[in-house]
Amino acid sequence: MKKLIVGNFKMNQTPEESKAYFMRFVSGFTGNRADVVLCPSFLSLPVASFLAKGSLVKIGAQNVSDEEEGAFTGEVSAKMLKNAGVEYVIVGHSERRNKYKETDKLINKKIKTALKNGLKCIFCIGESLTDRNTGKTFEVIRHQIEEGVRGLYENELESVVIAYEPVWAIGTGQNASVKDVENAAKVIRKVIFESYSEKASRDIQVLYGGSLNEKNVAALLNCPGIDGGLFGKISLNVNAFLDIANNLK
Ligand code: PGA
């Protein structure tokens, strides 16, 4: 199976800059080595989905409201995203858990709302440096998964991708080791096995994210149990990211 490569642009790129990026990426992407989802800001979604239409490039959003519709100032609904050509949404990113105080409960509600509206979720989990230093990594990620997928039916998991992103590895230039990632993938699949089934634990897509770059990508994405990667900083460099997506080993 092809690997899944996800680019999270975070709060970068104006719509005009996204236009230039997508023109370049869509025309350069071969789709031979990987599936790609690009997640620009909300405001860039219309131009991104227009330019990606009919290509192999899929569009994702970086956030979604837990509410369906109504008096929720500043929120963007799953239905709006779907209508704008969005296929995936990132939920539970550590930047949202930490700075915007998103709880496991809220994340669970966002996942349910997104799935109900036909969006796929890239559900992020990962331990902090303190968790890691106190030996709590597996306990923390187990808890995040159990709470995040609470109440989902097994068939709904087909639309959920779990991204293991240790908080200490995000934007720090300090990626996790192959062994760390392999062990985390094992724990993730074990939790899904215990909550669902052997089949679900095998089928669920698991990504690694955190300071991925052209040098470490091959080793980290080919470690056992890993189906792809979630890229932040490097995904903003269109040529570097195209190179990764087109030439993944
Ligand atoms: P990074 O971000 O690649 O810049 O570390 C990854 C992420 O936050 O998804």
Short mmCIF file of C-alpha atoms and ligand atoms in Angstrom, two decimals:
data_model
loop_
_atom_site.label_atom_id
_atom_site.label_comp_id
_atom_site.label_asym_id
_atom_site.label_seq_id
_atom_site.Cartn_x
_atom_site.Cartn_y
_atom_site.Cartn_z
CA MET A 1 0.00 0.00 0.00
CA LYS A 2 1.18 3.52 -0.76
CA LYS A 3 2.20 5.69 2.15
CA LEU A 4 0.04 8.65 3.17
CA ILE A 5 1.83 11.99 3.21
CA VAL A 6 0.06 14.88 4.95
CA GLY A 7 1.22 18.50 4.86
CA ASN A 8 0.06 20.73 7.72
CA PHE A 9 0.73 24.33 6.72
CA LYS A 10 -0.41 25.66 10.12
CA MET A 11 -0.94 29.46 10.19
CA ASN A 12 1.14 30.13 7.10
CA GLN A 13 0.42 31.23 3.50
CA THR A 14 -2.04 33.87 2.33
CA PRO A 15 -4.61 32.64 -0.23
CA GLU A 16 -2.41 34.19 -2.92
CA GLU A 17 0.63 32.28 -1.69
CA SER A 18 -1.43 29.10 -1.55
CA LYS A 19 -2.46 29.64 -5.15
CA ALA A 20 1.18 29.66 -6.26
CA TYR A 21 1.97 26.65 -4.05
CA PHE A 22 -0.92 24.53 -5.33
CA MET A 23 -0.25 25.40 -8.96
CA ARG A 24 3.28 24.10 -8.53
CA PHE A 25 2.43 21.09 -6.38
CA VAL A 26 -0.52 19.83 -8.42
CA SER A 27 1.41 20.00 -11.68
CA GLY A 28 4.51 18.36 -10.20
CA PHE A 29 2.96 15.57 -8.15
CA THR A 30 3.15 12.14 -9.78
CA GLY A 31 1.23 10.08 -7.20
CA ASN A 32 3.44 7.10 -7.93
CA ARG A 33 4.95 6.71 -4.48
CA ALA A 34 2.46 8.19 -2.06
CA ASP A 35 -1.01 9.56 -1.49
CA VAL A 36 -0.99 13.21 -0.50
CA VAL A 37 -3.26 15.40 1.62
CA LEU A 38 -2.44 19.11 1.89
CA CYS A 39 -3.93 21.15 4.73
CA PRO A 40 -3.75 24.92 4.17
CA SER A 41 -5.56 27.49 6.31
CA PHE A 42 -9.35 27.80 6.08
CA LEU A 43 -9.08 30.87 3.85
CA SER A 44 -6.90 29.04 1.33
CA LEU A 45 -9.23 26.03 1.06
CA PRO A 46 -11.35 27.36 -1.85
CA VAL A 47 -8.37 28.12 -4.09
CA ALA A 48 -6.63 24.91 -3.02
CA SER A 49 -9.59 22.67 -3.78
CA PHE A 50 -10.23 24.48 -7.08
CA LEU A 51 -6.64 23.89 -8.20
CA ALA A 52 -6.54 20.31 -6.92
CA LYS A 53 -9.81 19.30 -8.57
CA GLY A 54 -9.36 16.29 -10.84
CA SER A 55 -5.80 15.72 -9.58
CA LEU A 56 -4.48 13.17 -7.09
CA VAL A 57 -3.91 15.85 -4.46
CA LYS A 58 -6.44 15.72 -1.63
CA ILE A 59 -7.38 18.64 0.56
CA GLY A 60 -7.56 18.72 4.34
CA ALA A 61 -8.49 21.36 6.91
CA GLN A 62 -6.57 21.97 10.14
CA ASN A 63 -9.56 22.20 12.45
CA VAL A 64 -13.34 21.76 12.56
CA SER A 65 -16.11 22.79 14.93
CA ASP A 66 -17.60 20.21 17.26
CA GLU A 67 -20.98 21.83 16.59
CA GLU A 68 -23.08 21.27 13.49
CA GLU A 69 -24.33 24.80 12.90
CA GLY A 70 -25.61 27.93 14.61
CA ALA A 71 -24.51 30.66 17.00
CA PHE A 72 -20.83 29.72 17.41
CA THR A 73 -18.87 32.84 16.49
CA GLY A 74 -15.62 32.17 14.69
CA GLU A 75 -16.23 28.47 14.15
CA VAL A 76 -16.16 26.55 10.85
CA SER A 77 -18.48 23.59 10.45
CA ALA A 78 -17.82 20.18 8.97
CA LYS A 79 -20.60 20.78 6.46
CA MET A 80 -18.91 23.99 5.25
CA LEU A 81 -15.61 22.17 4.86
CA LYS A 82 -17.22 19.31 2.96
CA ASN A 83 -18.92 21.78 0.66
CA ALA A 84 -15.58 23.52 0.05
CA GLY A 85 -14.07 20.30 -1.32
CA VAL A 86 -12.32 19.18 1.85
CA GLU A 87 -11.83 15.44 2.39
CA TYR A 88 -9.77 15.29 5.60
CA VAL A 89 -9.53 17.26 8.80
CA ILE A 90 -6.76 17.32 11.41
CA VAL A 91 -8.19 16.89 14.91
CA GLY A 92 -6.41 17.00 18.25
CA HIS A 93 -3.13 18.53 17.11
CA SER A 94 -0.96 19.28 20.15
CA GLU A 95 -0.88 22.98 19.27
CA ARG A 96 -4.65 23.01 19.72
CA ARG A 97 -4.60 20.77 22.78
CA ASN A 98 -2.04 23.00 24.47
CA LYS A 99 -2.60 26.59 23.37
CA TYR A 100 -6.36 26.36 22.82
CA LYS A 101 -6.99 23.92 25.66
CA GLU A 102 -8.80 21.34 23.56
CA THR A 103 -9.74 18.40 25.77
CA ASP A 104 -10.06 14.74 24.88
CA LYS A 105 -13.81 15.16 25.23
CA LEU A 106 -13.96 18.03 22.75
CA ILE A 107 -11.69 16.16 20.35
CA ASN A 108 -13.99 13.14 20.54
CA LYS A 109 -16.98 15.35 19.69
CA LYS A 110 -15.10 16.96 16.78
CA ILE A 111 -14.24 13.54 15.39
CA LYS A 112 -17.87 12.42 15.61
CA THR A 113 -19.14 15.59 13.95
CA ALA A 114 -16.55 15.37 11.18
CA LEU A 115 -17.30 11.69 10.46
CA LYS A 116 -21.04 12.30 10.48
CA ASN A 117 -20.51 14.89 7.74
CA GLY A 118 -18.42 12.58 5.60
CA LEU A 119 -14.97 13.94 6.46
CA LYS A 120 -12.02 11.73 7.31
CA CYS A 121 -10.06 12.56 10.47
CA ILE A 122 -6.34 12.76 11.02
CA PHE A 123 -6.45 12.28 14.77
CA CYS A 124 -3.26 13.44 16.51
CA ILE A 125 -1.92 12.04 19.74
CA GLY A 126 1.44 12.24 21.48
CA GLU A 127 3.16 12.63 24.82
CA SER A 128 4.88 15.73 26.21
CA LEU A 129 8.51 15.80 27.23
CA THR A 130 7.49 15.53 30.89
CA ASP A 131 5.35 12.47 30.11
CA ARG A 132 8.30 10.95 28.33
CA ASN A 133 10.79 11.72 31.08
CA THR A 134 8.49 10.25 33.70
CA GLY A 135 7.91 7.06 31.72
CA LYS A 136 4.27 7.88 30.95
CA THR A 137 4.41 7.84 27.14
CA PHE A 138 2.33 4.74 26.54
CA GLU A 139 -0.15 5.50 29.29
CA VAL A 140 -0.74 8.98 27.82
CA ILE A 141 -1.20 7.87 24.23
CA ARG A 142 -3.44 5.01 25.31
CA HIS A 143 -5.66 7.46 27.19
CA GLN A 144 -5.76 9.92 24.27
CA ILE A 145 -6.80 7.18 21.84
CA GLU A 146 -9.42 5.63 24.11
CA GLU A 147 -11.02 9.02 24.78
CA GLY A 148 -10.69 10.24 21.19
CA VAL A 149 -12.43 7.28 19.57
CA ARG A 150 -14.89 6.68 22.42
CA GLY A 151 -18.28 5.67 21.06
CA LEU A 152 -17.15 5.20 17.46
CA TYR A 153 -18.31 2.10 15.63
CA GLU A 154 -15.65 -0.13 14.15
CA ASN A 155 -16.63 0.73 10.58
CA GLU A 156 -16.15 4.44 11.37
CA LEU A 157 -12.49 3.77 12.11
CA GLU A 158 -12.00 3.31 8.37
CA SER A 159 -12.24 7.10 8.15
CA VAL A 160 -9.80 7.74 11.00
CA VAL A 161 -6.04 8.00 10.63
CA ILE A 162 -4.02 8.15 13.85
CA ALA A 163 -0.98 10.44 13.80
CA TYR A 164 1.60 9.82 16.50
CA GLU A 165 3.26 13.16 17.14
CA PRO A 166 5.37 13.40 20.28
CA VAL A 167 4.98 17.00 21.45
CA TRP A 168 8.71 17.35 22.07
CA ALA A 169 9.41 16.46 18.43
CA ILE A 170 7.09 19.02 16.83
CA GLY A 171 8.90 21.98 15.33
CA THR A 172 12.00 21.30 17.39
CA GLY A 173 14.22 19.64 14.81
CA GLN A 174 14.37 16.72 17.19
CA ASN A 175 12.59 13.75 15.64
CA ALA A 176 11.71 10.59 17.53
CA SER A 177 13.92 7.57 16.91
CA VAL A 178 12.85 4.67 14.73
CA LYS A 179 12.55 2.56 17.87
CA ASP A 180 10.31 5.17 19.61
CA VAL A 181 8.04 5.29 16.57
CA GLU A 182 7.91 1.53 16.16
CA ASN A 183 6.99 1.10 19.83
CA ALA A 184 4.34 3.80 19.67
CA ALA A 185 2.78 2.17 16.58
CA LYS A 186 2.64 -1.12 18.49
CA VAL A 187 0.86 0.50 21.43
CA ILE A 188 -1.59 2.32 19.14
CA ARG A 189 -2.51 -0.93 17.37
CA LYS A 190 -2.78 -2.75 20.70
CA VAL A 191 -5.26 -0.18 22.03
CA ILE A 192 -7.34 -0.49 18.84
CA PHE A 193 -7.14 -4.27 19.11
CA GLU A 194 -8.41 -4.19 22.69
CA SER A 195 -11.19 -1.69 21.96
CA TYR A 196 -12.21 -3.15 18.58
CA SER A 197 -10.71 -6.12 16.80
CA GLU A 198 -7.62 -7.68 15.28
CA LYS A 199 -8.79 -6.52 11.84
CA ALA A 200 -9.30 -2.93 13.02
CA SER A 201 -5.85 -2.88 14.61
CA ARG A 202 -4.31 -4.10 11.37
CA ASP A 203 -6.29 -1.83 9.04
CA ILE A 204 -6.00 1.47 10.88
CA GLN A 205 -3.53 3.85 9.26
CA VAL A 206 -0.87 5.14 11.64
CA LEU A 207 1.31 8.13 10.78
CA TYR A 208 4.37 9.61 12.43
CA GLY A 209 4.85 13.38 12.72
CA GLY A 210 7.43 15.64 14.34
CA SER A 211 10.43 17.27 12.61
CA LEU A 212 10.23 15.04 9.54
CA ASN A 213 12.56 16.16 6.76
CA GLU A 214 14.16 14.85 3.58
CA LYS A 215 16.92 13.16 5.56
CA ASN A 216 14.94 11.24 8.19
CA VAL A 217 11.76 10.54 6.23
CA ALA A 218 12.76 7.20 4.70
CA ALA A 219 13.81 5.63 8.00
CA LEU A 220 10.86 6.93 10.02
CA LEU A 221 8.14 6.17 7.48
CA ASN A 222 9.41 2.70 6.78
CA CYS A 223 9.51 1.56 10.33
CA PRO A 224 7.13 -1.33 11.14
CA GLY A 225 3.54 -0.30 11.77
CA ILE A 226 3.84 3.15 10.16
CA ASP A 227 1.76 4.03 7.09
CA GLY A 228 2.88 7.57 6.43
CA GLY A 229 3.78 10.93 7.88
CA LEU A 230 2.41 14.27 9.02
CA PHE A 231 4.75 17.08 7.98
CA GLY A 232 4.78 20.65 9.30
CA LYS A 233 7.64 22.99 8.43
CA ILE A 234 9.10 21.09 5.48
CA SER A 235 5.70 20.91 3.76
CA LEU A 236 5.80 24.70 3.25
CA ASN A 237 8.75 24.29 0.92
CA VAL A 238 6.98 23.19 -2.23
CA ASN A 239 10.01 21.78 -4.02
CA ALA A 240 11.30 19.89 -1.00
CA PHE A 241 7.85 18.49 -0.24
CA LEU A 242 7.22 17.47 -3.86
CA ASP A 243 10.55 15.72 -3.82
CA ILE A 244 9.58 13.78 -0.67
CA ALA A 245 6.13 12.89 -2.02
CA ASN A 246 7.37 11.83 -5.46
CA ASN A 247 10.44 9.92 -4.40
CA LEU A 248 9.49 8.25 -1.14
CA LYS A 249 11.50 5.07 -0.72
P1 PGA B 1 6.95 19.83 12.16
O1 PGA B 1 5.38 19.79 12.52
O2 PGA B 1 7.14 18.91 10.99
O3 PGA B 1 7.24 21.26 11.84
O4 PGA B 1 7.67 19.33 13.39
C1 PGA B 1 4.68 18.60 12.49
C2 PGA B 1 3.25 18.83 12.91
O5 PGA B 1 3.00 19.66 13.79
O6 PGA B 1 2.34 18.20 12.38
#
